[in-house]
Short mmCIF file of C-alpha atoms in Angstrom, two decimals:
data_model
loop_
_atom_site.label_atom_id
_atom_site.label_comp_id
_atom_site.label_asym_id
_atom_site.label_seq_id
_atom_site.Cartn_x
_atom_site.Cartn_y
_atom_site.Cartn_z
CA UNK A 1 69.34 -59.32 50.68
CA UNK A 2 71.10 -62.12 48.91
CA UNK A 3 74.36 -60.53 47.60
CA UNK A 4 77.14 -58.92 48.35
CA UNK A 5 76.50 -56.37 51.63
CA UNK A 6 78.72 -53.89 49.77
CA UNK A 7 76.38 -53.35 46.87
CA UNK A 8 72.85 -53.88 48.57
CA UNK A 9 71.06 -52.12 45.30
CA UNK A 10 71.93 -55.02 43.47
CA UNK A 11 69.88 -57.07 44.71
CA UNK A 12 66.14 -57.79 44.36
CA UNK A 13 64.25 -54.83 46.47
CA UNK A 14 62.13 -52.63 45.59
CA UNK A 15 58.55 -53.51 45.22
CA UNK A 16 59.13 -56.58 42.86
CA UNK A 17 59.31 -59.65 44.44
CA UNK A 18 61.75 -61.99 43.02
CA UNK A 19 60.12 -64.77 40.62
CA UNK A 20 57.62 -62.20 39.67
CA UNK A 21 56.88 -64.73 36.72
CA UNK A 22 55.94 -67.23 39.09
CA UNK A 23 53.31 -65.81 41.58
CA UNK A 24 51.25 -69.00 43.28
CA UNK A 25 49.26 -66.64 45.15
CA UNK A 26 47.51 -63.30 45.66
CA UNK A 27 45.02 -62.28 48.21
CA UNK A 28 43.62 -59.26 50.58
CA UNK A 29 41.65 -61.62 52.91
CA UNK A 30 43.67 -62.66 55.78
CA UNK A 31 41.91 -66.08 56.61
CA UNK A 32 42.59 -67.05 53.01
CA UNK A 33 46.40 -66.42 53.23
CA UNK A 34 46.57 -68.02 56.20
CA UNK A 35 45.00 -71.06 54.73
CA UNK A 36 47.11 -70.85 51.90
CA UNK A 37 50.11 -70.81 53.78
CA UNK A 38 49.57 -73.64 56.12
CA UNK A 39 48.92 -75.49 52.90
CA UNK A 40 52.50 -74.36 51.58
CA UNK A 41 54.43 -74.87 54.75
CA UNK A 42 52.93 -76.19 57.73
CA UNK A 43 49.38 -75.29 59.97
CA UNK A 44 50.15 -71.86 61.73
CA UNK A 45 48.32 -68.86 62.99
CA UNK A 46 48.29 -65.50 61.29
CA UNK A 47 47.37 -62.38 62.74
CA UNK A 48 47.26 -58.30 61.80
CA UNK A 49 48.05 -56.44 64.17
CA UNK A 50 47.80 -52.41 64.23
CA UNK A 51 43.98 -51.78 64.09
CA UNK A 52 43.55 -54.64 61.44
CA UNK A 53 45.28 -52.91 58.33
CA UNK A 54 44.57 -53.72 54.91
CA UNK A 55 47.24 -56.11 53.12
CA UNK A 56 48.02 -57.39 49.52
CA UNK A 57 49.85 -60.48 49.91
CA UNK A 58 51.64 -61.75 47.12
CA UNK A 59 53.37 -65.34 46.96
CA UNK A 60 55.65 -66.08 44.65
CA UNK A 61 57.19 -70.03 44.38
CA UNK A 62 58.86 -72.01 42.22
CA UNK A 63 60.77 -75.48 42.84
CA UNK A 64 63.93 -76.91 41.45
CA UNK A 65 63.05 -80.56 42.79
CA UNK A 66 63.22 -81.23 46.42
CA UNK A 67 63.64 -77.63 47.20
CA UNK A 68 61.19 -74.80 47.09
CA UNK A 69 61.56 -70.63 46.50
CA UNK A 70 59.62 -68.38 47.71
CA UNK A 71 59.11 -64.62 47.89
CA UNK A 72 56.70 -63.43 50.40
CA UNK A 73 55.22 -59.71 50.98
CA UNK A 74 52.28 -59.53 53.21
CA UNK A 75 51.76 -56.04 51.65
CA UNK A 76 50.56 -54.12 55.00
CA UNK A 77 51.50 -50.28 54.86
CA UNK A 78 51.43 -49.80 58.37
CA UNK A 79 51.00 -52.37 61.23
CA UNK A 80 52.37 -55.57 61.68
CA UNK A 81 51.78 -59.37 60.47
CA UNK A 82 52.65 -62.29 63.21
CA UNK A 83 52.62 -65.71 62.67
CA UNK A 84 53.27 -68.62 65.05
CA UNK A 85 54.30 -71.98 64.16
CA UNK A 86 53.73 -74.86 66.46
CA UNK A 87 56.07 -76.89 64.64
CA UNK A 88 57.05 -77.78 61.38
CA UNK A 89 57.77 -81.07 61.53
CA UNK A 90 59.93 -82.39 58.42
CA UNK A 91 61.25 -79.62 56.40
CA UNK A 92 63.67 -76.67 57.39
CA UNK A 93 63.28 -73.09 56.56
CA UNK A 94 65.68 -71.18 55.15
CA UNK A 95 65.10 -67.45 55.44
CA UNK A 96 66.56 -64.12 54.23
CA UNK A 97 64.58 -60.17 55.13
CA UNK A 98 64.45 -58.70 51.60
CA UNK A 99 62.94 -55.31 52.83
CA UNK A 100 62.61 -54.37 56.83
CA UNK A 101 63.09 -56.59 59.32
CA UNK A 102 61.65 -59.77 61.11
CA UNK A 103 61.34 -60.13 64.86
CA UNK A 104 61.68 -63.63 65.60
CA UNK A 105 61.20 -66.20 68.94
CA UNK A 106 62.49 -69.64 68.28
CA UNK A 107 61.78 -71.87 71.04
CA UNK A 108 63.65 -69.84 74.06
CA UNK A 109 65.93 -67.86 71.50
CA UNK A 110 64.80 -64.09 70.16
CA UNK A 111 66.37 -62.40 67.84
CA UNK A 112 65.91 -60.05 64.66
CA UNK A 113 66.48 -60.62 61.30
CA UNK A 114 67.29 -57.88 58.69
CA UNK A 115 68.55 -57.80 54.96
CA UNK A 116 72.16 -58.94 54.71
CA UNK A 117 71.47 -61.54 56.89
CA UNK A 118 70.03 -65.70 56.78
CA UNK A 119 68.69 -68.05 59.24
CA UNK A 120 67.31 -71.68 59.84
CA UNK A 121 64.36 -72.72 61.54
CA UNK A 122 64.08 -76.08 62.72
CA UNK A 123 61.97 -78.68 61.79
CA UNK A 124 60.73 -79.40 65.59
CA UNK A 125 61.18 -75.73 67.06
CA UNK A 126 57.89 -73.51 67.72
CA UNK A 127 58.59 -70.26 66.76
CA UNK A 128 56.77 -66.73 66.49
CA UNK A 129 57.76 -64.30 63.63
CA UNK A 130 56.39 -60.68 63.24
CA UNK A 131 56.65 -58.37 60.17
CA UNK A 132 57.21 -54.53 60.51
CA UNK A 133 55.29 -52.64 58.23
CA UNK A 134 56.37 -53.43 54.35
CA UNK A 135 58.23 -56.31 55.52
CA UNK A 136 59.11 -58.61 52.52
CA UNK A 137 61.42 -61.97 53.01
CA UNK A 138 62.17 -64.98 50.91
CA UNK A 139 62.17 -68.64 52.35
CA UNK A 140 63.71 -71.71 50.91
CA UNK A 141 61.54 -74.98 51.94
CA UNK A 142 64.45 -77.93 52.28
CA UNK A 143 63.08 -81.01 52.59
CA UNK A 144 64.99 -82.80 56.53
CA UNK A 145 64.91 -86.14 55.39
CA UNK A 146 67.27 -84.95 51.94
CA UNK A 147 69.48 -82.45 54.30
CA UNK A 148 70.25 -84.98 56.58
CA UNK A 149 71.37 -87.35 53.84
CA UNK A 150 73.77 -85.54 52.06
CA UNK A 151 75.20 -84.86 55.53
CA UNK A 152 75.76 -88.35 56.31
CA UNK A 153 77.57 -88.65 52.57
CA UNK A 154 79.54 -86.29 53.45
CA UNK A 155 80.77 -87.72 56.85
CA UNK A 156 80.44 -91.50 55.75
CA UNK A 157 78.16 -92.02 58.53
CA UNK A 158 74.74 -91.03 60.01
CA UNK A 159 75.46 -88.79 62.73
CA UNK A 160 73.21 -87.65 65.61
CA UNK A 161 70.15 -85.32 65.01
CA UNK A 162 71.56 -81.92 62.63
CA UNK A 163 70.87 -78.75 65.15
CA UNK A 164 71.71 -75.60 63.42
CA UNK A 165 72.48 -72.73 65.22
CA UNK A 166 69.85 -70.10 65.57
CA UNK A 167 71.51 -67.02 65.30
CA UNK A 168 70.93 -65.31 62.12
CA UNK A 169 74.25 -65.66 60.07
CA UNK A 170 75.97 -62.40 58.04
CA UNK A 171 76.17 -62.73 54.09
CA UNK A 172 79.65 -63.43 54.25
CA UNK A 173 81.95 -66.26 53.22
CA UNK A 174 79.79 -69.64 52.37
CA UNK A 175 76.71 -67.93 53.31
CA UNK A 176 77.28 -65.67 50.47
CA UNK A 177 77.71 -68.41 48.16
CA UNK A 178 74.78 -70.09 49.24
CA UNK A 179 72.81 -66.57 48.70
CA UNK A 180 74.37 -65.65 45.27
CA UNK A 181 73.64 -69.26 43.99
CA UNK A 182 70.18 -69.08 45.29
CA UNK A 183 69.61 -65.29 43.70
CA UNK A 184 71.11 -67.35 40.20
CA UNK A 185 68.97 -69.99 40.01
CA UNK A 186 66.19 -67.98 40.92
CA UNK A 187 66.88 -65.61 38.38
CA UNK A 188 67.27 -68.39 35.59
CA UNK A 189 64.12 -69.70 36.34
CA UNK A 190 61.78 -66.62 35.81
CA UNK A 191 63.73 -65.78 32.87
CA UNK A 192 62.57 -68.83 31.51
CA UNK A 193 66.36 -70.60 31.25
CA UNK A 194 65.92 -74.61 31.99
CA UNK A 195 69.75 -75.41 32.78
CA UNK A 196 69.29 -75.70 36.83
CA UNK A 197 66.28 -77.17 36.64
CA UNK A 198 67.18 -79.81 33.80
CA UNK A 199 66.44 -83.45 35.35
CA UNK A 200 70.07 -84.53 34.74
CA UNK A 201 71.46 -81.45 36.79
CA UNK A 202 68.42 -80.21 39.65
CA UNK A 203 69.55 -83.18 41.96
CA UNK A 204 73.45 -81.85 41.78
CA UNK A 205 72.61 -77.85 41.72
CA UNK A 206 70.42 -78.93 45.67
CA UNK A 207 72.78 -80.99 46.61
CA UNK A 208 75.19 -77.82 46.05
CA UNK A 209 72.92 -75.69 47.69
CA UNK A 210 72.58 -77.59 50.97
CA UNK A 211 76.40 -78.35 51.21
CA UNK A 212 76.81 -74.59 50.96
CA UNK A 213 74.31 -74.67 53.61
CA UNK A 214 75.71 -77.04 55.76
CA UNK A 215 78.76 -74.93 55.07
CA UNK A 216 77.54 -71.19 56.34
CA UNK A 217 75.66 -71.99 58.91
CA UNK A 218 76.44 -72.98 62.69
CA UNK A 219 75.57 -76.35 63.74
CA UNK A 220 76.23 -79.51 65.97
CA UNK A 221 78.44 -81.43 63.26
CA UNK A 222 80.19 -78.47 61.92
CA UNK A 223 83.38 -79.55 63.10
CA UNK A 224 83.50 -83.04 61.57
CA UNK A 225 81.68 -81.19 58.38
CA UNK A 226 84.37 -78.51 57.99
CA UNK A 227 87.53 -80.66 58.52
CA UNK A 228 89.38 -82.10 55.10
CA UNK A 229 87.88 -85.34 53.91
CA UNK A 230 90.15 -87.97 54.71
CA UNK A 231 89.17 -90.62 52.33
CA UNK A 232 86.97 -94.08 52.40
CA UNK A 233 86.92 -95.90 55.89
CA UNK A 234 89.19 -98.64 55.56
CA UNK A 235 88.20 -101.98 55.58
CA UNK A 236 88.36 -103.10 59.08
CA UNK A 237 86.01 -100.24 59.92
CA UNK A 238 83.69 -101.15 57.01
CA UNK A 239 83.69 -104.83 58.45
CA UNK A 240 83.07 -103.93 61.55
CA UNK A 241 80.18 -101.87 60.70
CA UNK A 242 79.17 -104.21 58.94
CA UNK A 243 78.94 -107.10 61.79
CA UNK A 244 77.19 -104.79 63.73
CA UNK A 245 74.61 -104.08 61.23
CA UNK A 246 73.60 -107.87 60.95
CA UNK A 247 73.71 -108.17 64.77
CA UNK A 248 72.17 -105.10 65.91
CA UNK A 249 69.92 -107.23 67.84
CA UNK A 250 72.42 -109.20 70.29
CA UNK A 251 74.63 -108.04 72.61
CA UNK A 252 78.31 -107.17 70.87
CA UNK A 253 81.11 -106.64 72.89
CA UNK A 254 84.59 -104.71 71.60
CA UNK A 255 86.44 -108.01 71.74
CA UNK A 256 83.82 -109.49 69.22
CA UNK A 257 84.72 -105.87 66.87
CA UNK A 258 88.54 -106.25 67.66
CA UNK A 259 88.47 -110.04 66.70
CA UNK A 260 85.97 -109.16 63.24
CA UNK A 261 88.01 -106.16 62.44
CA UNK A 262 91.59 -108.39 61.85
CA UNK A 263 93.36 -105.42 63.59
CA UNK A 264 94.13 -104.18 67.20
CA UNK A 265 92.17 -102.47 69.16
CA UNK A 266 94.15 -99.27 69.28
CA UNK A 267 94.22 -99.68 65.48
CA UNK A 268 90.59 -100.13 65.72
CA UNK A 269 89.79 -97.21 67.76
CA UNK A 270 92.22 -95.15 65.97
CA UNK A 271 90.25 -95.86 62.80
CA UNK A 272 86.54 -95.24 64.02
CA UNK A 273 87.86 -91.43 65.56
CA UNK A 274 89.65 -90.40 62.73
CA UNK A 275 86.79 -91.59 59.88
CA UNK A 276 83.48 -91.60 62.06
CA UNK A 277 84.39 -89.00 64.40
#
C-alpha cells in the first residue's frame, strides 16, 4: 500500500483499483491479457494455475510523460496467476502489492512482496512473479535511458551501469515519499486536476519521482548519490575531461592530464575523488 504503514485503510484497497477513471483494459480471456500485457510492458508468459480459474482482469494506466501508472488485478478468486519475464530490456519496474502478496524470482534472488512494501525489477533480469488468489499490485513503467540520466546530473558524471538492490524496500523514509507522491499524482489525475501533468511541470514532478527513487531504494551508486553535493567540478577537472573527450581515441597518459589540467597531480587526483567519485 502506498502510505503510511500506520494507517493502511487509507490507502487505495478494497476492490477499486486506483485510476478507476482510467481503465485501458478489461478482459476474462487469458491469451488476450497476456497479449495485452506484452504490448504494455514487454513479451512474457502468463499462466492460471489452480484448475484454470476464471479471472476478470482489469488494467488501469495513465502517464504523466515518460512515466507510466498502472493498477493491475488479475481478478482470480481462487488459484494463482504466474508470469515470467525473459527480460525487459529498457524500462524498470517499479512495484507495490495493493492486496495479498507476490511471490517473486529475480534472476537467482526470491523473495515476497506484500502491501507496505516496493521493489525494482531490472531492465536485463528474468524474473518469475506469481499472484495468490485476489492479488492486486500497481507498477510504475520508468523509462532506463531517463533514470540513468538524471543520475548522472546528479553526480556530474555518467557512472557505471545503475543496479538496484532487489530486496523489496519498507514504506519508510524516502520510500514513503516516493509512495505518497505517487498515490498524489495518481489521485489528481482521475479526479480530473491537470497541475502534474501540465507540460511546463510533468518533466520536474518525474524527475522528482525518480530522485525519490534513487533515494529509497538500495543500489550500486547510493553512496556517491546520498552524500551532500559538493558543488561544480572545478575547472582543471572540467579541462581535463574535456581533453579526454576529444582524444578518446589515442593513448593518454596521466602526465598528458597533469600537464592539461595546470595543477599537480595530487591536486588532480584529489579533485577527480572528491567530484567524480
Amino acid at each position: 500500500m502506498l502510505t503510511q504503514m500506520a494507517a493502511p485503510s487509507r490507502f487505495w484497497n478494497g476492490e477499486a483499483l486506483p485510476l478507476v477513471q482510467w481503465n485501458r483494459f478489461s478482459s476474462t480471456d487469458a491469451g488476450d491479457v497476456e497479449a495485452h500485457m506484452s504490448r504494455m510492458f514487454c513479451p512474457h508468459r502468463l499462466d492460471v494455475q489452480g484448475g484454470r480459474p476464471p479471472i476478470d482482469f482489469r488494467h488501469n494506466q495513465a502517464q504523466l510523460k515518460a512515466l507510466t501508472f498502472n493498477a493491475q488485478d488479475y481478478g482470480n478468486p481462487f488459484g494463482r496467476i504466474s508470469i515470467d519475464v525473459p527480460q525487459m530490456g529498457q524500462i524498470y519496474l517499479v512495484q507495490f502489492s495493493l492486496t495479498g502478496t507476490s511471490f517473486i524470482t529475480h534472476d537467482r534472488d526470491s523473495f515476497s512482496l506484500a502491501p507496505g512494501e516496493m521493489c525494482v525489477l531490472a531492465p536485463d533480469s528474468h524474473f518469475r512473479q506469481t499472484f495468490e488468489a485476489g492479488y492486486k499490485h500497481f507498477t510504475i513503467k520508468i523509462p532506463k535511458a531517463d533514470l540513468e540520466q538524471v543520475l548522472a546530473s546528479e553526480l556530474g558524471f555518467r557512472p557505471d551501469d545503475l543496479v538496484f538492490s532487489t530486496r523489496p524496500v519498507p514504506l519508510v523514509g524516502a520510500a514513503q515519499a516516493f509512495a505518497h507522491l505517487v498515490r498524489t499524482i495518481c489521485d489528481d489525475i482521475d479526479y480530473g486536476l491537470t497541475g502534474y501533468t501540465h507540460p511546463r511541470a510533468s518533466g520536474a514532478v518525474e524527475d522528482t519521482l525518480k530522485r525519490l527513487l534513487l533515494a529509497a531504494v538500495p543500489h550500486n551508486h547510493s553512496e556517491l548519490f546520498d552524500s551532500a553535493p559538493s558543488g561544480p567540478a572545478p575547472y582543471y577537472v572540467r579541462r581535463v575531461e574535456d581533453f579526454v573527450r576529444g582524444h578518446a581515441c589515442e593513448a593518454i597518459s596521466l602526465i598528458d592530464m597533469i600537464e592539461i589540467s595546470g595543477v599537480s597531480a595530487r591536486s588532480l587526483h584529489a579533485g577527480f575523488r572528491r567530484f567524480r567519485g
